[in-house]
PDB file of C-alpha atoms in Angstrom:
ATOM      1  CA  UNK A  34       6.621  -7.622 -17.370  1.00 70.00           C
ATOM      2  CA  UNK A  35       5.344  -6.364 -14.033  1.00 79.00           C
ATOM      3  CA  UNK A  36       1.608  -6.040 -13.594  1.00 90.00           C
ATOM      4  CA  UNK A  37       1.923  -2.381 -12.595  1.00 94.00           C
ATOM      5  CA  UNK A  38       4.920  -0.402 -13.797  1.00 95.00           C
ATOM      6  CA  UNK A  39       6.221   2.953 -12.673  1.00 95.00           C
ATOM      7  CA  UNK A  40       9.461   4.755 -13.313  1.00 91.00           C
ATOM      8  CA  UNK A  41      11.271   4.645  -9.975  1.00 88.00           C
ATOM      9  CA  UNK A  42      12.821   8.095 -10.526  1.00 89.00           C
ATOM     10  CA  UNK A  43      13.786  10.203  -8.801  1.00 95.00           C
ATOM     11  CA  UNK A  44      11.688  12.769 -10.600  1.00 96.00           C
ATOM     12  CA  UNK A  45      12.994  16.205  -9.718  1.00 97.00           C
ATOM     13  CA  UNK A  46      10.918  19.341 -10.309  1.00 97.00           C
ATOM     14  CA  UNK A  47      11.297  22.918  -9.104  1.00 98.00           C
ATOM     15  CA  UNK A  48       8.876  24.348  -6.607  1.00 98.00           C
ATOM     16  CA  UNK A  49       5.736  25.645  -8.324  1.00 97.00           C
ATOM     17  CA  UNK A  50       6.068  23.385 -11.356  1.00 98.00           C
ATOM     18  CA  UNK A  51       3.744  20.590 -12.452  1.00 98.00           C
ATOM     19  CA  UNK A  52       4.897  17.096 -11.530  1.00 97.00           C
ATOM     20  CA  UNK A  53       3.690  14.311 -13.815  1.00 97.00           C
ATOM     21  CA  UNK A  54       3.782  10.748 -12.540  1.00 98.00           C
ATOM     22  CA  UNK A  55       2.971   7.860 -14.828  1.00 97.00           C
ATOM     23  CA  UNK A  56       1.839   4.284 -14.403  1.00 97.00           C
ATOM     24  CA  UNK A  57       1.003   1.469 -16.825  1.00 97.00           C
ATOM     25  CA  UNK A  58      -0.798  -1.758 -15.993  1.00 95.00           C
ATOM     26  CA  UNK A  59      -1.216  -5.091 -17.731  1.00 94.00           C
ATOM     27  CA  UNK A  60      -4.645  -6.317 -16.541  1.00 90.00           C
ATOM     28  CA  UNK A  61      -7.162  -5.099 -19.148  1.00 90.00           C
ATOM     29  CA  UNK A  62     -10.036  -6.010 -16.832  1.00 88.00           C
ATOM     30  CA  UNK A  63      -8.962  -3.668 -14.049  1.00 89.00           C
ATOM     31  CA  UNK A  64     -11.605  -1.102 -13.160  1.00 88.00           C
ATOM     32  CA  UNK A  65     -10.281   0.758 -10.132  1.00 91.00           C
ATOM     33  CA  UNK A  66      -7.082   2.737  -9.781  1.00 94.00           C
ATOM     34  CA  UNK A  67      -5.473   4.455  -6.819  1.00 95.00           C
ATOM     35  CA  UNK A  68      -2.591   6.742  -6.026  1.00 97.00           C
ATOM     36  CA  UNK A  69      -0.893   6.581  -2.653  1.00 97.00           C
ATOM     37  CA  UNK A  70       1.701   8.941  -1.234  1.00 98.00           C
ATOM     38  CA  UNK A  71       4.358   7.520   1.066  1.00 97.00           C
ATOM     39  CA  UNK A  72       6.773   9.677   3.000  1.00 96.00           C
ATOM     40  CA  UNK A  73      10.058   8.087   4.001  1.00 93.00           C
ATOM     41  CA  UNK A  74       9.573   5.774   6.954  1.00 91.00           C
ATOM     42  CA  UNK A  75       5.783   6.202   6.949  1.00 94.00           C
ATOM     43  CA  UNK A  76       2.891   4.122   5.676  1.00 95.00           C
ATOM     44  CA  UNK A  77       1.124   4.789   2.348  1.00 96.00           C
ATOM     45  CA  UNK A  78      -1.669   7.354   2.376  1.00 96.00           C
ATOM     46  CA  UNK A  79      -4.475   7.249  -0.193  1.00 94.00           C
ATOM     47  CA  UNK A  80      -4.610  10.556  -2.084  1.00 96.00           C
ATOM     48  CA  UNK A  81      -6.574   9.855  -5.279  1.00 95.00           C
ATOM     49  CA  UNK A  82      -8.774   7.205  -6.834  1.00 94.00           C
ATOM     50  CA  UNK A  83     -10.279   7.013 -10.307  1.00 95.00           C
ATOM     51  CA  UNK A  84     -12.674   4.551 -11.889  1.00 91.00           C
ATOM     52  CA  UNK A  85     -13.655   6.126 -15.223  1.00 89.00           C
ATOM     53  CA  UNK A  86     -11.726   7.228 -18.267  1.00 91.00           C
ATOM     54  CA  UNK A  87     -10.755  10.873 -18.219  1.00 93.00           C
ATOM     55  CA  UNK A  88      -9.609  13.256 -15.555  1.00 95.00           C
ATOM     56  CA  UNK A  89     -10.475  13.577 -11.901  1.00 95.00           C
ATOM     57  CA  UNK A  90      -9.365  16.653  -9.996  1.00 96.00           C
ATOM     58  CA  UNK A  91      -8.969  17.138  -6.260  1.00 95.00           C
ATOM     59  CA  UNK A  92      -7.243  20.336  -5.242  1.00 97.00           C
ATOM     60  CA  UNK A  93      -3.744  20.388  -6.713  1.00 97.00           C
ATOM     61  CA  UNK A  94      -4.005  16.740  -7.755  1.00 98.00           C
ATOM     62  CA  UNK A  95      -5.411  15.415 -11.030  1.00 97.00           C
ATOM     63  CA  UNK A  96      -5.647  11.722 -11.834  1.00 97.00           C
ATOM     64  CA  UNK A  97      -5.929  10.729 -15.480  1.00 97.00           C
ATOM     65  CA  UNK A  98      -7.072   7.342 -16.736  1.00 96.00           C
ATOM     66  CA  UNK A  99      -6.923   5.878 -20.221  1.00 95.00           C
ATOM     67  CA  UNK A 100      -8.142   2.278 -20.130  1.00 93.00           C
ATOM     68  CA  UNK A 101      -7.548   1.701 -23.838  1.00 94.00           C
ATOM     69  CA  UNK A 102      -3.868   2.512 -23.358  1.00 94.00           C
ATOM     70  CA  UNK A 103      -3.782   0.940 -19.863  1.00 95.00           C
ATOM     71  CA  UNK A 104      -2.295   4.092 -18.510  1.00 95.00           C
ATOM     72  CA  UNK A 105      -2.864   6.083 -15.317  1.00 97.00           C
ATOM     73  CA  UNK A 106      -1.176   9.307 -14.378  1.00 97.00           C
ATOM     74  CA  UNK A 107      -1.068  11.744 -11.495  1.00 98.00           C
ATOM     75  CA  UNK A 108      -0.447  15.439 -11.998  1.00 98.00           C
ATOM     76  CA  UNK A 109       0.540  17.644  -9.098  1.00 98.00           C
ATOM     77  CA  UNK A 110       0.152  21.341  -9.820  1.00 98.00           C
ATOM     78  CA  UNK A 111       2.105  24.036  -7.998  1.00 98.00           C
ATOM     79  CA  UNK A 112       4.438  21.417  -6.520  1.00 98.00           C
ATOM     80  CA  UNK A 113       5.659  22.107  -3.010  1.00 97.00           C
ATOM     81  CA  UNK A 114       8.692  20.724  -1.146  1.00 97.00           C
ATOM     82  CA  UNK A 115       6.176  18.969   1.122  1.00 97.00           C
ATOM     83  CA  UNK A 116       5.069  16.932  -1.915  1.00 98.00           C
ATOM     84  CA  UNK A 117       8.479  15.240  -1.928  1.00 98.00           C
ATOM     85  CA  UNK A 118       7.648  11.575  -1.343  1.00 97.00           C
ATOM     86  CA  UNK A 119       7.237   8.267  -3.125  1.00 97.00           C
ATOM     87  CA  UNK A 120       3.993   7.925  -5.087  1.00 98.00           C
ATOM     88  CA  UNK A 121       2.563   4.447  -5.470  1.00 97.00           C
ATOM     89  CA  UNK A 122       0.176   3.506  -8.240  1.00 96.00           C
ATOM     90  CA  UNK A 123      -2.219   0.682  -7.345  1.00 95.00           C
ATOM     91  CA  UNK A 124      -4.650  -1.258  -9.508  1.00 93.00           C
ATOM     92  CA  UNK A 125      -7.432  -3.559  -8.339  1.00 88.00           C
ATOM     93  CA  UNK A 126      -7.033  -7.043  -9.755  1.00 83.00           C
ATOM     94  CA  UNK A 127      -9.914  -8.005 -12.046  1.00 81.00           C
ATOM     95  CA  UNK A 128     -10.055 -11.494 -10.576  1.00 75.00           C
ATOM     96  CA  UNK A 129     -12.355 -12.464  -7.743  1.00 64.00           C
ATOM     97  CA  UNK A 130      -9.766 -11.595  -5.137  1.00 71.00           C
ATOM     98  CA  UNK A 131      -9.990  -7.862  -5.739  1.00 73.00           C
ATOM     99  CA  UNK A 132      -6.470  -7.426  -4.409  1.00 83.00           C
ATOM    100  CA  UNK A 133      -4.549  -4.230  -4.963  1.00 88.00           C
ATOM    101  CA  UNK A 134      -1.494  -4.625  -7.149  1.00 90.00           C
ATOM    102  CA  UNK A 135       1.099  -1.952  -6.359  1.00 93.00           C
ATOM    103  CA  UNK A 136       3.754  -0.495  -8.588  1.00 94.00           C
ATOM    104  CA  UNK A 137       7.257  -0.005  -7.245  1.00 94.00           C
ATOM    105  CA  UNK A 138       6.634   3.721  -6.757  1.00 95.00           C
ATOM    106  CA  UNK A 139       8.095   6.917  -8.185  1.00 96.00           C
ATOM    107  CA  UNK A 140      10.172   9.128  -5.916  1.00 96.00           C
ATOM    108  CA  UNK A 141       9.377  12.802  -6.376  1.00 97.00           C
ATOM    109  CA  UNK A 142      11.767  15.520  -5.269  1.00 98.00           C
ATOM    110  CA  UNK A 143      10.486  19.107  -5.275  1.00 98.00           C
ATOM    111  CA  UNK A 144      13.387  21.527  -5.012  1.00 96.00           C
ATOM    112  CA  UNK A 145      12.810  24.970  -3.401  1.00 94.00           C
TER     113      UNK A 145
ATOM    114  CA  UNK B  73     -11.855   6.370   6.294  1.00 55.00           C
ATOM    115  CA  UNK B  74     -10.621   3.586   8.542  1.00 59.00           C
ATOM    116  CA  UNK B  75      -8.959   3.720  11.905  1.00 89.00           C
ATOM    117  CA  UNK B  76      -6.269   1.073  11.822  1.00 96.00           C
ATOM    118  CA  UNK B  77      -3.979   0.462  14.725  1.00 97.00           C
ATOM    119  CA  UNK B  78      -0.724  -1.418  14.830  1.00 98.00           C
ATOM    120  CA  UNK B  79       1.313  -2.298  17.886  1.00 97.00           C
ATOM    121  CA  UNK B  80       4.098  -2.147  18.654  1.00 97.00           C
ATOM    122  CA  UNK B  81       5.280   0.657  16.376  1.00 97.00           C
ATOM    123  CA  UNK B  82       8.911  -0.316  16.877  1.00 97.00           C
ATOM    124  CA  UNK B  83      10.328  -3.642  18.071  1.00 97.00           C
ATOM    125  CA  UNK B  84      13.931  -4.703  18.559  1.00 97.00           C
ATOM    126  CA  UNK B  85      14.268  -8.324  19.491  1.00 96.00           C
ATOM    127  CA  UNK B  86      16.828 -11.107  19.586  1.00 96.00           C
ATOM    128  CA  UNK B  87      17.082 -14.054  17.224  1.00 97.00           C
ATOM    129  CA  UNK B  88      14.864 -17.006  18.058  1.00 96.00           C
ATOM    130  CA  UNK B  89      12.182 -15.086  19.922  1.00 96.00           C
ATOM    131  CA  UNK B  90       8.501 -15.504  19.130  1.00 96.00           C
ATOM    132  CA  UNK B  91       6.757 -12.272  18.249  1.00 97.00           C
ATOM    133  CA  UNK B  92       3.237 -11.181  17.432  1.00 97.00           C
ATOM    134  CA  UNK B  93       2.491  -7.986  15.589  1.00 98.00           C
ATOM    135  CA  UNK B  94      -0.965  -6.665  16.341  1.00 98.00           C
ATOM    136  CA  UNK B  95      -3.337  -5.047  13.863  1.00 98.00           C
ATOM    137  CA  UNK B  96      -6.866  -3.930  14.576  1.00 97.00           C
ATOM    138  CA  UNK B  97      -9.447  -1.791  12.830  1.00 96.00           C
ATOM    139  CA  UNK B  98     -12.652  -0.265  14.105  1.00 92.00           C
ATOM    140  CA  UNK B  99     -14.645   0.100  10.874  1.00 88.00           C
ATOM    141  CA  UNK B 100     -15.845  -3.468  10.454  1.00 89.00           C
ATOM    142  CA  UNK B 101     -13.908  -3.947   7.213  1.00 91.00           C
ATOM    143  CA  UNK B 102     -14.022  -7.483   5.875  1.00 90.00           C
ATOM    144  CA  UNK B 103     -10.715  -7.493   4.032  1.00 92.00           C
ATOM    145  CA  UNK B 104      -7.399  -7.116   5.802  1.00 95.00           C
ATOM    146  CA  UNK B 105      -3.855  -7.372   4.535  1.00 95.00           C
ATOM    147  CA  UNK B 106      -0.265  -7.623   5.722  1.00 97.00           C
ATOM    148  CA  UNK B 107       2.525  -6.159   3.627  1.00 96.00           C
ATOM    149  CA  UNK B 108       6.263  -6.254   4.111  1.00 96.00           C
ATOM    150  CA  UNK B 109       8.411  -3.365   2.934  1.00 95.00           C
ATOM    151  CA  UNK B 110      12.146  -2.829   3.224  1.00 93.00           C
ATOM    152  CA  UNK B 111      13.409   0.793   3.186  1.00 88.00           C
ATOM    153  CA  UNK B 112      13.162   2.296  -0.282  1.00 85.00           C
ATOM    154  CA  UNK B 113      11.759  -0.896  -1.704  1.00 89.00           C
ATOM    155  CA  UNK B 114       8.428  -2.165  -3.004  1.00 89.00           C
ATOM    156  CA  UNK B 115       5.448  -3.278  -0.966  1.00 92.00           C
ATOM    157  CA  UNK B 116       5.077  -7.043  -0.873  1.00 92.00           C
ATOM    158  CA  UNK B 117       1.808  -8.706   0.101  1.00 93.00           C
ATOM    159  CA  UNK B 118       2.485 -11.529   2.557  1.00 95.00           C
ATOM    160  CA  UNK B 119      -0.986 -12.400   3.931  1.00 96.00           C
ATOM    161  CA  UNK B 120      -4.604 -11.440   3.453  1.00 94.00           C
ATOM    162  CA  UNK B 121      -8.007 -12.257   4.845  1.00 94.00           C
ATOM    163  CA  UNK B 122     -11.492 -11.741   3.465  1.00 91.00           C
ATOM    164  CA  UNK B 123     -13.277 -12.358   6.722  1.00 92.00           C
ATOM    165  CA  UNK B 124     -13.363 -14.315   9.946  1.00 95.00           C
ATOM    166  CA  UNK B 125     -11.602 -17.679   9.679  1.00 95.00           C
ATOM    167  CA  UNK B 126     -10.337 -16.802   6.195  1.00 94.00           C
ATOM    168  CA  UNK B 127      -6.602 -16.382   5.620  1.00 95.00           C
ATOM    169  CA  UNK B 128      -4.482 -16.697   2.503  1.00 94.00           C
ATOM    170  CA  UNK B 129      -0.810 -16.380   1.702  1.00 92.00           C
ATOM    171  CA  UNK B 130       0.216 -13.437  -0.403  1.00 90.00           C
ATOM    172  CA  UNK B 131       2.584 -13.037  -3.297  1.00 83.00           C
ATOM    173  CA  UNK B 132       5.765 -13.033  -1.210  1.00 84.00           C
ATOM    174  CA  UNK B 133       6.601 -16.174   0.698  1.00 80.00           C
ATOM    175  CA  UNK B 134       6.819 -15.472   4.400  1.00 84.00           C
ATOM    176  CA  UNK B 135       7.622 -17.572   7.443  1.00 90.00           C
ATOM    177  CA  UNK B 136       5.021 -15.655   9.392  1.00 93.00           C
ATOM    178  CA  UNK B 137       1.485 -16.843  10.121  1.00 95.00           C
ATOM    179  CA  UNK B 138      -1.763 -14.963  10.647  1.00 97.00           C
ATOM    180  CA  UNK B 139      -5.149 -15.562  12.169  1.00 96.00           C
ATOM    181  CA  UNK B 140      -8.564 -13.919  11.841  1.00 97.00           C
ATOM    182  CA  UNK B 141     -10.757 -14.914  14.751  1.00 97.00           C
ATOM    183  CA  UNK B 142     -12.511 -11.563  14.985  1.00 96.00           C
ATOM    184  CA  UNK B 143     -13.360  -9.155  12.184  1.00 95.00           C
ATOM    185  CA  UNK B 144     -11.464  -6.303  13.761  1.00 96.00           C
ATOM    186  CA  UNK B 145      -8.271  -8.174  14.624  1.00 97.00           C
ATOM    187  CA  UNK B 146      -5.594  -9.620  12.291  1.00 98.00           C
ATOM    188  CA  UNK B 147      -2.394 -10.475  14.165  1.00 98.00           C
ATOM    189  CA  UNK B 148       0.816 -11.681  12.506  1.00 97.00           C
ATOM    190  CA  UNK B 149       3.120 -14.111  14.305  1.00 96.00           C
ATOM    191  CA  UNK B 150       6.726 -15.105  13.784  1.00 95.00           C
ATOM    192  CA  UNK B 151       7.526 -18.259  15.760  1.00 95.00           C
ATOM    193  CA  UNK B 152      11.282 -17.757  15.673  1.00 95.00           C
ATOM    194  CA  UNK B 153      12.558 -14.368  14.582  1.00 95.00           C
ATOM    195  CA  UNK B 154      15.683 -14.112  12.457  1.00 95.00           C
ATOM    196  CA  UNK B 155      17.702 -11.114  11.211  1.00 96.00           C
ATOM    197  CA  UNK B 156      16.240 -11.716   7.721  1.00 94.00           C
ATOM    198  CA  UNK B 157      12.838 -10.776   9.175  1.00 95.00           C
ATOM    199  CA  UNK B 158      14.034  -7.238   9.830  1.00 96.00           C
ATOM    200  CA  UNK B 159      11.658  -5.018   7.882  1.00 96.00           C
ATOM    201  CA  UNK B 160       8.629  -2.764   8.116  1.00 97.00           C
ATOM    202  CA  UNK B 161       5.303  -4.582   8.392  1.00 97.00           C
ATOM    203  CA  UNK B 162       2.217  -2.715   7.228  1.00 97.00           C
ATOM    204  CA  UNK B 163      -1.356  -3.732   7.928  1.00 98.00           C
ATOM    205  CA  UNK B 164      -4.232  -2.513   5.769  1.00 96.00           C
ATOM    206  CA  UNK B 165      -7.996  -2.926   5.648  1.00 94.00           C
ATOM    207  CA  UNK B 166     -10.588  -2.555   2.917  1.00 90.00           C
ATOM    208  CA  UNK B 167     -14.345  -2.728   2.616  1.00 78.00           C
ATOM    209  CA  UNK B 168     -15.461  -5.731   0.559  1.00 73.00           C
ATOM    210  CA  UNK B 169     -16.123  -4.888  -3.091  1.00 67.00           C
ATOM    211  CA  UNK B 170     -14.039  -4.289  -6.184  1.00 55.00           C
ATOM    212  CA  UNK B 171     -13.964  -0.517  -6.127  1.00 67.00           C
ATOM    213  CA  UNK B 172     -13.231  -0.038  -2.480  1.00 75.00           C
ATOM    214  CA  UNK B 173     -10.266   1.766  -1.053  1.00 87.00           C
ATOM    215  CA  UNK B 174      -7.534   0.227   1.049  1.00 91.00           C
ATOM    216  CA  UNK B 175      -6.268   2.054   4.125  1.00 93.00           C
ATOM    217  CA  UNK B 176      -2.995   1.455   5.903  1.00 96.00           C
ATOM    218  CA  UNK B 177      -2.039   1.402   9.530  1.00 97.00           C
ATOM    219  CA  UNK B 178       1.086   3.227  10.744  1.00 97.00           C
ATOM    220  CA  UNK B 179       3.284   0.134  10.470  1.00 97.00           C
ATOM    221  CA  UNK B 180       5.589  -1.812  12.755  1.00 98.00           C
ATOM    222  CA  UNK B 181       9.309  -1.483  12.240  1.00 97.00           C
ATOM    223  CA  UNK B 182      10.896  -4.773  13.301  1.00 97.00           C
ATOM    224  CA  UNK B 183      14.601  -5.239  13.930  1.00 97.00           C
ATOM    225  CA  UNK B 184      15.913  -8.687  14.741  1.00 97.00           C
ATOM    226  CA  UNK B 185      19.429  -8.770  16.147  1.00 96.00           C
TER     227      UNK B 185
END
């Protein structure tokens, strides 16, 4: 079992719809969670972070965290073709290293 | 946010050459990382550093080496490049602390012929 798991997709949604991206993690001690967006050929860009159970909203993005279920999700409302990218879930290791553990990423395709 | 610079952005080089990929950041971040990523594939951590004179190997075995003589500078060196080293190399930095965010540089796309 991978430490951070994501469905690789592609996830295809029509323009204007809600895209829901999911991530599960194995380290129960993890406290910090991040979502990165990576366009093809570019480097990852941090778009959301969440530390507490519940929802965190930033514009069209909402991150959801459920530590009991070891589950993190990212919702993108009113999806636009420019949202088409790979979304990486990352979890901070609970050990002393504090390294980020990345999932393999979910490719999102928003069709006009 | 961090300003992280990587040079060169693109490099095409012949087999057997020694290369150094540069990474620098201006925010005084203690932690720095090197990742390797093939097109459409996962990020793999190959090296990291938690401060000056501190370097560790990452999760993916790599023939490259790194050094951290100054806080702002974390270069990666390949003594003898091979076609199997062809990949994108991403540098990142992070403020020390569990909850801190990690920021990436623009990457270096390396092609070894």
